[in-house]
Amino acid sequence: LTLAPVRIRDVIDAIVDRFGDRLSASRIEVVVDCGDAATPVTVWADEMLLSRAILNLFQNAIEALDEIDAARTIVVSARESGPTELTLEIRDNGPGIPPEDLSRIFIPFFTTRSRGYGIGLALTQKIILAHGGR
């Protein structure tokens, strides 16, 4: 890991921009609550790896919303929850993960989708664990 201070809002904004066309085409509203310019939420992290982990979660949220016909929303929030701890949440209003699959979602190559390889959540978990997270 190459650790440095990372402003979470900057990472989130870059990811939202990356998916801008897809979000518009799918009529997905994104709400971001990650501090403001006066009080930015910052964490010591490897920015490239953390960005990859958040991108994986964001992409999963977008794909989950493909399955619903109602209003589609992704809410991203981050807050400092201790002197060296960050709580990050990416929530969508999709159908959720079936209870019988919850114990397997971090197993490499496990997927419930017809496309994809089932490595996104496994990789995300490894990145978070490498940062001392859970």
PDB file of C-alpha atoms in Angstrom:
ATOM      1  CA  LEU A   1       0.000   0.000   0.000  1.00  0.00           C
ATOM      2  CA  THR A   2       1.067   3.550  -0.698  1.00  0.00           C
ATOM      3  CA  LEU A   3      -0.745   5.455   2.021  1.00  0.00           C
ATOM      4  CA  ALA A   4      -1.520   9.151   1.826  1.00  0.00           C
ATOM      5  CA  PRO A   5      -4.419  11.408   2.846  1.00  0.00           C
ATOM      6  CA  VAL A   6      -7.350  10.836   0.480  1.00  0.00           C
ATOM      7  CA  ARG A   7     -10.374  13.108   0.286  1.00  0.00           C
ATOM      8  CA  ILE A   8     -13.267  10.681  -0.102  1.00  0.00           C
ATOM      9  CA  ARG A   9     -15.490  13.232  -1.846  1.00  0.00           C
ATOM     10  CA  ASP A  10     -12.912  13.573  -4.633  1.00  0.00           C
ATOM     11  CA  VAL A  11     -12.854   9.800  -5.144  1.00  0.00           C
ATOM     12  CA  ILE A  12     -16.664   9.562  -5.157  1.00  0.00           C
ATOM     13  CA  ASP A  13     -17.066  12.506  -7.532  1.00  0.00           C
ATOM     14  CA  ALA A  14     -14.591  10.946 -10.001  1.00  0.00           C
ATOM     15  CA  ILE A  15     -16.507   7.653  -9.928  1.00  0.00           C
ATOM     16  CA  VAL A  16     -19.878   9.357 -10.402  1.00  0.00           C
ATOM     17  CA  ASP A  17     -18.415  11.305 -13.338  1.00  0.00           C
ATOM     18  CA  ARG A  18     -17.058   8.080 -14.833  1.00  0.00           C
ATOM     19  CA  PHE A  19     -20.533   6.527 -14.817  1.00  0.00           C
ATOM     20  CA  GLY A  20     -22.345   9.770 -15.754  1.00  0.00           C
ATOM     21  CA  ASP A  21     -23.723   8.614 -19.108  1.00  0.00           C
ATOM     22  CA  ARG A  22     -24.883   5.273 -17.738  1.00  0.00           C
ATOM     23  CA  LEU A  23     -26.510   6.926 -14.717  1.00  0.00           C
ATOM     24  CA  SER A  24     -28.396   9.341 -16.980  1.00  0.00           C
ATOM     25  CA  ALA A  25     -29.462   6.622 -19.415  1.00  0.00           C
ATOM     26  CA  SER A  26     -30.724   4.445 -16.549  1.00  0.00           C
ATOM     27  CA  ARG A  27     -32.399   7.393 -14.781  1.00  0.00           C
ATOM     28  CA  ILE A  28     -30.439   6.782 -11.563  1.00  0.00           C
ATOM     29  CA  GLU A  29     -30.283   9.573  -9.012  1.00  0.00           C
ATOM     30  CA  VAL A  30     -27.070   9.702  -6.970  1.00  0.00           C
ATOM     31  CA  VAL A  31     -27.005  11.393  -3.581  1.00  0.00           C
ATOM     32  CA  VAL A  32     -23.563  12.021  -2.078  1.00  0.00           C
ATOM     33  CA  ASP A  33     -23.021  12.940   1.584  1.00  0.00           C
ATOM     34  CA  CYS A  34     -19.261  12.964   2.151  1.00  0.00           C
ATOM     35  CA  GLY A  35     -18.599  16.228   3.936  1.00  0.00           C
ATOM     36  CA  ASP A  36     -18.164  19.615   2.341  1.00  0.00           C
ATOM     37  CA  ALA A  37     -15.246  21.823   1.335  1.00  0.00           C
ATOM     38  CA  ALA A  38     -14.951  23.216   4.871  1.00  0.00           C
ATOM     39  CA  THR A  39     -14.929  19.801   6.558  1.00  0.00           C
ATOM     40  CA  PRO A  40     -13.799  17.183   4.004  1.00  0.00           C
ATOM     41  CA  VAL A  41     -13.840  13.535   5.044  1.00  0.00           C
ATOM     42  CA  THR A  42     -10.267  12.327   4.682  1.00  0.00           C
ATOM     43  CA  VAL A  43      -8.712   8.917   5.250  1.00  0.00           C
ATOM     44  CA  TRP A  44      -5.180   7.516   5.029  1.00  0.00           C
ATOM     45  CA  ALA A  45      -5.368   5.084   2.150  1.00  0.00           C
ATOM     46  CA  ASP A  46      -3.910   3.907  -1.106  1.00  0.00           C
ATOM     47  CA  GLU A  47      -6.015   6.112  -3.374  1.00  0.00           C
ATOM     48  CA  MET A  48      -5.813   3.862  -6.425  1.00  0.00           C
ATOM     49  CA  LEU A  49      -6.850   0.729  -4.524  1.00  0.00           C
ATOM     50  CA  LEU A  50      -9.537   2.491  -2.507  1.00  0.00           C
ATOM     51  CA  SER A  51     -10.936   3.971  -5.725  1.00  0.00           C
ATOM     52  CA  ARG A  52     -11.073   0.476  -7.254  1.00  0.00           C
ATOM     53  CA  ALA A  53     -12.943  -0.894  -4.238  1.00  0.00           C
ATOM     54  CA  ILE A  54     -15.489   1.934  -4.245  1.00  0.00           C
ATOM     55  CA  LEU A  55     -15.894   1.672  -8.016  1.00  0.00           C
ATOM     56  CA  ASN A  56     -16.701  -2.049  -7.657  1.00  0.00           C
ATOM     57  CA  LEU A  57     -19.385  -1.318  -5.064  1.00  0.00           C
ATOM     58  CA  PHE A  58     -20.815   1.527  -7.132  1.00  0.00           C
ATOM     59  CA  GLN A  59     -20.961  -0.667 -10.238  1.00  0.00           C
ATOM     60  CA  ASN A  60     -22.767  -3.384  -8.263  1.00  0.00           C
ATOM     61  CA  ALA A  61     -25.313  -0.792  -7.108  1.00  0.00           C
ATOM     62  CA  ILE A  62     -25.935   0.338 -10.695  1.00  0.00           C
ATOM     63  CA  GLU A  63     -26.382  -3.255 -11.867  1.00  0.00           C
ATOM     64  CA  ALA A  64     -28.785  -4.006  -9.004  1.00  0.00           C
ATOM     65  CA  LEU A  65     -30.957  -1.106 -10.146  1.00  0.00           C
ATOM     66  CA  ASP A  66     -31.250  -2.568 -13.651  1.00  0.00           C
ATOM     67  CA  GLU A  67     -33.750  -5.005 -12.151  1.00  0.00           C
ATOM     68  CA  ILE A  68     -36.345  -2.492 -10.922  1.00  0.00           C
ATOM     69  CA  ASP A  69     -38.918  -0.313 -12.681  1.00  0.00           C
ATOM     70  CA  ALA A  70     -39.400   2.180  -9.835  1.00  0.00           C
ATOM     71  CA  ALA A  71     -37.359   5.312  -9.117  1.00  0.00           C
ATOM     72  CA  ARG A  72     -33.685   4.379  -8.879  1.00  0.00           C
ATOM     73  CA  THR A  73     -31.407   5.849  -6.239  1.00  0.00           C
ATOM     74  CA  ILE A  74     -27.855   5.328  -5.035  1.00  0.00           C
ATOM     75  CA  VAL A  75     -26.863   7.012  -1.777  1.00  0.00           C
ATOM     76  CA  VAL A  76     -23.165   7.339  -0.961  1.00  0.00           C
ATOM     77  CA  SER A  77     -22.208   8.530   2.499  1.00  0.00           C
ATOM     78  CA  ALA A  78     -18.917   8.736   4.351  1.00  0.00           C
ATOM     79  CA  ARG A  79     -18.108   9.923   7.828  1.00  0.00           C
ATOM     80  CA  GLU A  80     -15.161   9.770  10.139  1.00  0.00           C
ATOM     81  CA  SER A  81     -16.173   7.346  12.860  1.00  0.00           C
ATOM     82  CA  GLY A  82     -12.988   7.574  14.920  1.00  0.00           C
ATOM     83  CA  PRO A  83      -9.563   9.160  14.772  1.00  0.00           C
ATOM     84  CA  THR A  84      -8.343   6.606  12.222  1.00  0.00           C
ATOM     85  CA  GLU A  85     -11.608   5.123  11.032  1.00  0.00           C
ATOM     86  CA  LEU A  86     -13.985   5.859   8.180  1.00  0.00           C
ATOM     87  CA  THR A  87     -17.482   4.506   7.663  1.00  0.00           C
ATOM     88  CA  LEU A  88     -18.464   4.386   3.997  1.00  0.00           C
ATOM     89  CA  GLU A  89     -21.910   3.307   2.811  1.00  0.00           C
ATOM     90  CA  ILE A  90     -23.101   2.780  -0.739  1.00  0.00           C
ATOM     91  CA  ARG A  91     -26.818   1.977  -0.717  1.00  0.00           C
ATOM     92  CA  ASP A  92     -29.210   1.384  -3.569  1.00  0.00           C
ATOM     93  CA  ASN A  93     -32.918   0.651  -3.637  1.00  0.00           C
ATOM     94  CA  GLY A  94     -32.539  -2.504  -5.730  1.00  0.00           C
ATOM     95  CA  PRO A  95     -33.818  -5.947  -4.755  1.00  0.00           C
ATOM     96  CA  GLY A  96     -30.949  -6.740  -2.372  1.00  0.00           C
ATOM     97  CA  ILE A  97     -28.926  -9.898  -1.972  1.00  0.00           C
ATOM     98  CA  PRO A  98     -30.912 -13.079  -1.371  1.00  0.00           C
ATOM     99  CA  PRO A  99     -30.313 -14.288   2.210  1.00  0.00           C
ATOM    100  CA  GLU A 100     -29.078 -17.676   0.984  1.00  0.00           C
ATOM    101  CA  ASP A 101     -26.277 -15.938  -0.961  1.00  0.00           C
ATOM    102  CA  LEU A 102     -24.992 -13.610   1.766  1.00  0.00           C
ATOM    103  CA  SER A 103     -22.422 -16.069   3.101  1.00  0.00           C
ATOM    104  CA  ARG A 104     -20.913 -16.537  -0.377  1.00  0.00           C
ATOM    105  CA  ILE A 105     -20.688 -13.002  -1.819  1.00  0.00           C
ATOM    106  CA  PHE A 106     -16.979 -12.593  -1.013  1.00  0.00           C
ATOM    107  CA  ILE A 107     -15.946 -15.953  -2.482  1.00  0.00           C
ATOM    108  CA  PRO A 108     -13.975 -15.380  -5.699  1.00  0.00           C
ATOM    109  CA  PHE A 109     -15.949 -16.257  -8.850  1.00  0.00           C
ATOM    110  CA  PHE A 110     -19.284 -16.497  -7.028  1.00  0.00           C
ATOM    111  CA  THR A 111     -21.936 -14.533  -8.902  1.00  0.00           C
ATOM    112  CA  THR A 112     -25.703 -14.451  -9.203  1.00  0.00           C
ATOM    113  CA  ARG A 113     -25.568 -12.573 -12.509  1.00  0.00           C
ATOM    114  CA  SER A 114     -25.509 -13.961 -16.022  1.00  0.00           C
ATOM    115  CA  ARG A 115     -22.631 -11.642 -16.911  1.00  0.00           C
ATOM    116  CA  GLY A 116     -19.558 -10.848 -14.870  1.00  0.00           C
ATOM    117  CA  TYR A 117     -16.944 -12.998 -13.238  1.00  0.00           C
ATOM    118  CA  GLY A 118     -17.741 -12.733  -9.541  1.00  0.00           C
ATOM    119  CA  ILE A 119     -14.445 -11.142  -8.545  1.00  0.00           C
ATOM    120  CA  GLY A 120     -15.559  -7.568  -7.750  1.00  0.00           C
ATOM    121  CA  LEU A 121     -16.675  -8.118  -4.157  1.00  0.00           C
ATOM    122  CA  ALA A 122     -13.826 -10.529  -3.420  1.00  0.00           C
ATOM    123  CA  LEU A 123     -11.308  -7.936  -4.637  1.00  0.00           C
ATOM    124  CA  THR A 124     -13.085  -5.157  -2.741  1.00  0.00           C
ATOM    125  CA  GLN A 125     -12.935  -7.162   0.479  1.00  0.00           C
ATOM    126  CA  LYS A 126      -9.196  -7.812   0.022  1.00  0.00           C
ATOM    127  CA  ILE A 127      -8.547  -4.088  -0.523  1.00  0.00           C
ATOM    128  CA  ILE A 128     -10.523  -3.101   2.571  1.00  0.00           C
ATOM    129  CA  LEU A 129      -8.807  -5.776   4.683  1.00  0.00           C
ATOM    130  CA  ALA A 130      -5.385  -4.600   3.441  1.00  0.00           C
ATOM    131  CA  HIS A 131      -6.264  -1.156   4.787  1.00  0.00           C
ATOM    132  CA  GLY A 132      -7.158  -2.630   8.178  1.00  0.00           C
ATOM    133  CA  GLY A 133     -10.873  -2.274   7.507  1.00  0.00           C
ATOM    134  CA  ARG A 134     -13.835  -4.555   7.819  1.00  0.00           C
TER     135      ARG A 134
END
